[in-house]
XYZ file of C-alpha atoms in Angstrom:
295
model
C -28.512 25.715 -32.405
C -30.664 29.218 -31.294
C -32.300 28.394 -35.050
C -33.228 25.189 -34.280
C -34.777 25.846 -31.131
C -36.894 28.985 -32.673
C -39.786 26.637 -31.988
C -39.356 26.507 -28.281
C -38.546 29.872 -27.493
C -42.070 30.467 -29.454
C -44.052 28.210 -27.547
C -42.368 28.138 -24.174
C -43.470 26.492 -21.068
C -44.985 28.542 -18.604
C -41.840 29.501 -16.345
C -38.741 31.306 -16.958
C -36.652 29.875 -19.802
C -33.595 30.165 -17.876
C -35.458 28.233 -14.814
C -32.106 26.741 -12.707
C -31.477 23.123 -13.305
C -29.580 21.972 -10.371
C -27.401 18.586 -10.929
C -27.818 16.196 -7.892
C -27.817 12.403 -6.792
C -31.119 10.342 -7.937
C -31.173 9.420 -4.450
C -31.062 13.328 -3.058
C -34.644 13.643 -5.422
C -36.205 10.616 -3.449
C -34.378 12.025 -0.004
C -35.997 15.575 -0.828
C -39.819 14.181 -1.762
C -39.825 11.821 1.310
C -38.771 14.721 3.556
C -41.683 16.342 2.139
C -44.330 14.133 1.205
C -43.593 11.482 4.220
C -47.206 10.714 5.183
C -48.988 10.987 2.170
C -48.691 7.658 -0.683
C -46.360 6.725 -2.564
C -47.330 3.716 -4.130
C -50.239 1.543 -5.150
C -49.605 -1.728 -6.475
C -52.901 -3.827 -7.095
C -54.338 -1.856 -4.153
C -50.990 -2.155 -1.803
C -50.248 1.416 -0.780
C -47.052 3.149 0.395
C -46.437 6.250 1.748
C -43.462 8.053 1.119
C -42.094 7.882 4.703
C -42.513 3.472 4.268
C -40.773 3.892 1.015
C -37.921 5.674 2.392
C -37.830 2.873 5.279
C -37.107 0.467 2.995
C -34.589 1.960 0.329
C -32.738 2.562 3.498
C -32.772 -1.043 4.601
C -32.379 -2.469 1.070
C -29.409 0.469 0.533
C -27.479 -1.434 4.053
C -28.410 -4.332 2.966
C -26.877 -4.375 -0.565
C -23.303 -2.410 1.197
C -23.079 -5.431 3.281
C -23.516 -7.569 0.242
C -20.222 -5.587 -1.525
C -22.263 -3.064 -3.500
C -20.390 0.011 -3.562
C -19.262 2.568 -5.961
C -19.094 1.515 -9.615
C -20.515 -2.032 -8.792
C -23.874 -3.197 -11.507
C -26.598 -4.165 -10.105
C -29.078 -5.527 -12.979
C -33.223 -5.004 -12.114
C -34.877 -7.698 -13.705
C -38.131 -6.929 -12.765
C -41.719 -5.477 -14.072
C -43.104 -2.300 -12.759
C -43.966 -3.036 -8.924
C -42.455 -2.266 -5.511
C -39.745 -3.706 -5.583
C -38.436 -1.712 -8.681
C -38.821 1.213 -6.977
C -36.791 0.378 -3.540
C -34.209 -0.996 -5.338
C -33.476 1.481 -8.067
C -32.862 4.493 -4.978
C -31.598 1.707 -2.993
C -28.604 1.112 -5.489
C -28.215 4.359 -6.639
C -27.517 5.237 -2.906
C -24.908 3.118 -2.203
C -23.261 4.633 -5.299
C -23.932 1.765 -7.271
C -25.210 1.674 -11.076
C -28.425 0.531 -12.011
C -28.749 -2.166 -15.371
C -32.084 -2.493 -16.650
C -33.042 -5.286 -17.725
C -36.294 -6.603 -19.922
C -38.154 -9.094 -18.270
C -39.302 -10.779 -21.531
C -35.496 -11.208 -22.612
C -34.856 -13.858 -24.420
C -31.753 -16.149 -22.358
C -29.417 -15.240 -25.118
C -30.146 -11.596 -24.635
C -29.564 -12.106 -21.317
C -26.138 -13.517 -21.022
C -25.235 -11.007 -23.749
C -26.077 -7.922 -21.709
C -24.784 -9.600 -17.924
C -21.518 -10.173 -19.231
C -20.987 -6.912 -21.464
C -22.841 -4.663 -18.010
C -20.201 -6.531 -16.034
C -23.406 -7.059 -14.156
C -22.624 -9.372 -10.660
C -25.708 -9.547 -9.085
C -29.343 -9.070 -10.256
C -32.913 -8.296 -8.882
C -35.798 -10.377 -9.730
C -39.422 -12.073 -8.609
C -39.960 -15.805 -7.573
C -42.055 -16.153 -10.260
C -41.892 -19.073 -12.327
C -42.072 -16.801 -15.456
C -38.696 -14.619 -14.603
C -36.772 -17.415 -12.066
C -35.422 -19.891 -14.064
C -33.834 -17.900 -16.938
C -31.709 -16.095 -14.329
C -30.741 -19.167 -12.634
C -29.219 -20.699 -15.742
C -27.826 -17.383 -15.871
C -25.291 -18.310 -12.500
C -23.359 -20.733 -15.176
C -23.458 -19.170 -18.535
C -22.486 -15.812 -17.480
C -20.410 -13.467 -14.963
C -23.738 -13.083 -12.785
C -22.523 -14.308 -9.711
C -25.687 -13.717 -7.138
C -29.647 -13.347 -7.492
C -32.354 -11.104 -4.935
C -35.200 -12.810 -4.652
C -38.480 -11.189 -3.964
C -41.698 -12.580 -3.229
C -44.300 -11.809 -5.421
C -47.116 -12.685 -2.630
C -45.386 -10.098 -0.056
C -46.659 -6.555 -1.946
C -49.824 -7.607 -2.900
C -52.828 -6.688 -0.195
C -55.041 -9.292 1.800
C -56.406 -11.262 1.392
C -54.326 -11.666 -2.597
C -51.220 -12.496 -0.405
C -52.753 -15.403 0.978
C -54.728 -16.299 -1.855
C -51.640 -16.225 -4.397
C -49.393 -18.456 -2.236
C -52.527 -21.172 -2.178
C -53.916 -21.275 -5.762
C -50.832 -20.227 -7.590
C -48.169 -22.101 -6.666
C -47.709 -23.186 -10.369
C -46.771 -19.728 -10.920
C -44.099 -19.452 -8.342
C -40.738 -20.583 -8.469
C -38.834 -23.302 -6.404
C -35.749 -20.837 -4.852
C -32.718 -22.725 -4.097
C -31.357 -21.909 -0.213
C -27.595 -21.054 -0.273
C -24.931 -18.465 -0.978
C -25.893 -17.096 -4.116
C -29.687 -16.548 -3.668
C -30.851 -13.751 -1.034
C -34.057 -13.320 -0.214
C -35.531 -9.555 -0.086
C -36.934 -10.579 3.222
C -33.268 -11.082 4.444
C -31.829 -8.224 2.406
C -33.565 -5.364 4.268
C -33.601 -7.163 7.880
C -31.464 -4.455 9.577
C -31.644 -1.330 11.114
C -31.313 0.662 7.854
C -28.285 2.814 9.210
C -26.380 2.653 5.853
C -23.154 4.171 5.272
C -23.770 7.229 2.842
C -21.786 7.588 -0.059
C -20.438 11.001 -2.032
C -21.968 11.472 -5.349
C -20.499 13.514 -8.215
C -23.554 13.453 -9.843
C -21.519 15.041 -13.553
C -19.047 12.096 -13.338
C -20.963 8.873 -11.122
C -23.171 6.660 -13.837
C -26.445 6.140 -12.175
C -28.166 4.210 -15.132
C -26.271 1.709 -17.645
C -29.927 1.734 -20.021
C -29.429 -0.690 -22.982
C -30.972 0.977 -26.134
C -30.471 0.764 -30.175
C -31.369 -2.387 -30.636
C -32.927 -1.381 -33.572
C -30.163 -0.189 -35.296
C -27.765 -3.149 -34.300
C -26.690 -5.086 -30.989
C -28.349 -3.165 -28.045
C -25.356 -0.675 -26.754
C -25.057 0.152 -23.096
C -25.756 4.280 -22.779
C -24.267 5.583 -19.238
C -26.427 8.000 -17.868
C -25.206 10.121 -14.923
C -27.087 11.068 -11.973
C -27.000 14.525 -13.845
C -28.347 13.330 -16.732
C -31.025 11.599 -15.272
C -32.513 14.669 -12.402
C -31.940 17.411 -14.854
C -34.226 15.322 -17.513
C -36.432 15.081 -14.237
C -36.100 19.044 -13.694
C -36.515 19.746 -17.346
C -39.779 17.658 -17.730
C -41.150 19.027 -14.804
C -40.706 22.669 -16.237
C -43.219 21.470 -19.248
C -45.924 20.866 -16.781
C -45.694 23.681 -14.632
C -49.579 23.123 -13.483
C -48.363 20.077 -11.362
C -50.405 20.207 -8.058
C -47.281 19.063 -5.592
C -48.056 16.122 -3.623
C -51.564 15.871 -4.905
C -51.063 14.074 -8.580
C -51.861 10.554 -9.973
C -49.231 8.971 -12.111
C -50.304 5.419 -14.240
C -47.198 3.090 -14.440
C -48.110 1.377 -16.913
C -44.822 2.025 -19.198
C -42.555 -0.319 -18.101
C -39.780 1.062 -15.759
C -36.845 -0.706 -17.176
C -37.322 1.736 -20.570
C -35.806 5.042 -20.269
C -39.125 6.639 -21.183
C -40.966 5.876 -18.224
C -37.988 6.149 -15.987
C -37.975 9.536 -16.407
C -41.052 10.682 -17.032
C -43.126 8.464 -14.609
C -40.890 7.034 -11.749
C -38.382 10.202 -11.602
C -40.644 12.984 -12.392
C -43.531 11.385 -10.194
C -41.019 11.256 -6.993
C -39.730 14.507 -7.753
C -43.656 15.967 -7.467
C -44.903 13.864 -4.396
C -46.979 11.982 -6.911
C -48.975 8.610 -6.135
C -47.603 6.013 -8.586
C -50.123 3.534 -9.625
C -47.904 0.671 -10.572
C -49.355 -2.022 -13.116
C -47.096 -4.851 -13.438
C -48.417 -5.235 -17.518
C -49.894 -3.766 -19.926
C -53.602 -5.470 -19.939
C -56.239 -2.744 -22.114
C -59.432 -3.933 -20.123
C -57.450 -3.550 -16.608
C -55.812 -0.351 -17.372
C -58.723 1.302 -18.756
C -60.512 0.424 -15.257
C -57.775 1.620 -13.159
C -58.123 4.768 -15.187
C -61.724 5.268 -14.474
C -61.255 4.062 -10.945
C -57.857 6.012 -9.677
């Protein structure tokens, strides 16, 4: 093993090699950055911004929320969602009530779908009201053990006038949301006081992540990721970038969330270092590459 990391210990990062690595809960990063960074943004979605401190606000309602909706230790909660706000409450807010986190590909096709609900044990999922996402969940309530759906609105994070302007000339895009038990608006999820009941983590033992991977090699298999696994990655990518300005870096989020990749490296490591997250719900070359020059 010391031969095969010869390379490394030649071209070291900048800090000790023995740096400390500290295992903790996902949700103790966020707890720590918003303690820190409160005033200063979070977030910017299409121009939307977030501080740290609003952030926090809400993972704490959506985290009371989801415990009054069962979600406890051990229960799956699936994020069917592209990279935007919502993504971002709800991963800390599950991951705070000791739940685990299933990612889940937008583009999935419905079979892929009901294959990775039932073998997640996955009982209740996260999406948009968008046309696009809605209806291949909602077929999901019958073909598979998914038993309820979150439903955000799309038109609620973007700024004015877009909020206004999406509900009136693209209603084609949005989806028609049935009103009963099984659908729960995000609007109604996070309407309490946000005084949720916290929730021990062992962060060597508790599965923070179930991320579906190897699909190249075979049916996609479900890797369990710790909260361990998943802040020490954080830690040990931070330790290769040791000129981080703290609280004063840009991160693109552009890579979707629901890969491992950019859950680490953008999401996790941009909380852990105060970063603004500039969150692009697609890949689109002409709109990135102005966002780039612009932010």
């Amino acid at each position: 093993m010391n031969q095969n990391l010869s390379w490394l210990r030649k071209y070291p990062p900048s800090v000790a090699w023995d740096a400390a690595l500290t295992p903790m809960p996902v949700g103790q990063m966020f707890d720590d950055a918003a303690a820190r960074f409160g005033a200063q943004r979070c977030l910017d979605f299409l121009d939307k911004h977030y501080t740290y401190a609003e952030v926090a606000v809400l993972v704490a309602r959506a985290a009371k929320g989801l415990q009054q909706l069962g979600v406890g230790k051990g229960v799956k909660v699936g994020l069917f969602l592209p990279n935007t706000p919502y993504y971002v409450i709800m991963y800390f807010a599950v991951l705070k009530t000791g739940g685990t986190v299933v990612n889940f590909n937008p583009l999935y096709a419905e079979q892929e779908l009901a294959k990775q609900i039932n073998d997640s044990d996955c009982a209740m999922m996260v999406t948009l009201d968008l046309a696009a996402m809605y209806p291949k969940l909602a077929k999901m309530l019958e073909r598979s053990c998914l038993k309820r759906l979150i439903v955000c609105r799309m038109a609620d994070i973007l700024p004015f006038p877009k909020n206004y302007l999406f509900r009136l000339l693209r209603g084609k895009d949005l989806a028609q949301i049935p009103q009963d038990a099984r659908h729960v608006p995000f609007a109604q999820l996070i309407a309490n006081d946000g005084d949720y009941t916290p929730v021990a983590i062992d962060p060597l033992r508790d599965i923070a992540v179930l991320q579906y991977t190897g699909g190249t090699t075979g049916v996609p298999k479900g890797a369990m990721l710790t909260h361990a696994n998943l802040t020490i990655n954080t830690q040990q990518a931070c330790l290769w970038f040791p000129g981080f300005r703290m609280g004063q870096e840009r991160m693109l989020g552009v890579l979707p969330f629901f890969h491992v990749f950019a859950l680490t490296c953008v999401l996790n490591v941009g909380i852990r270092i105060g970063a603004e997250i500039i969150c692009l719900p697609r890949f689109d070359l002409a709109q990135t590459v102005k966002i780039i020059d612009r932010k």
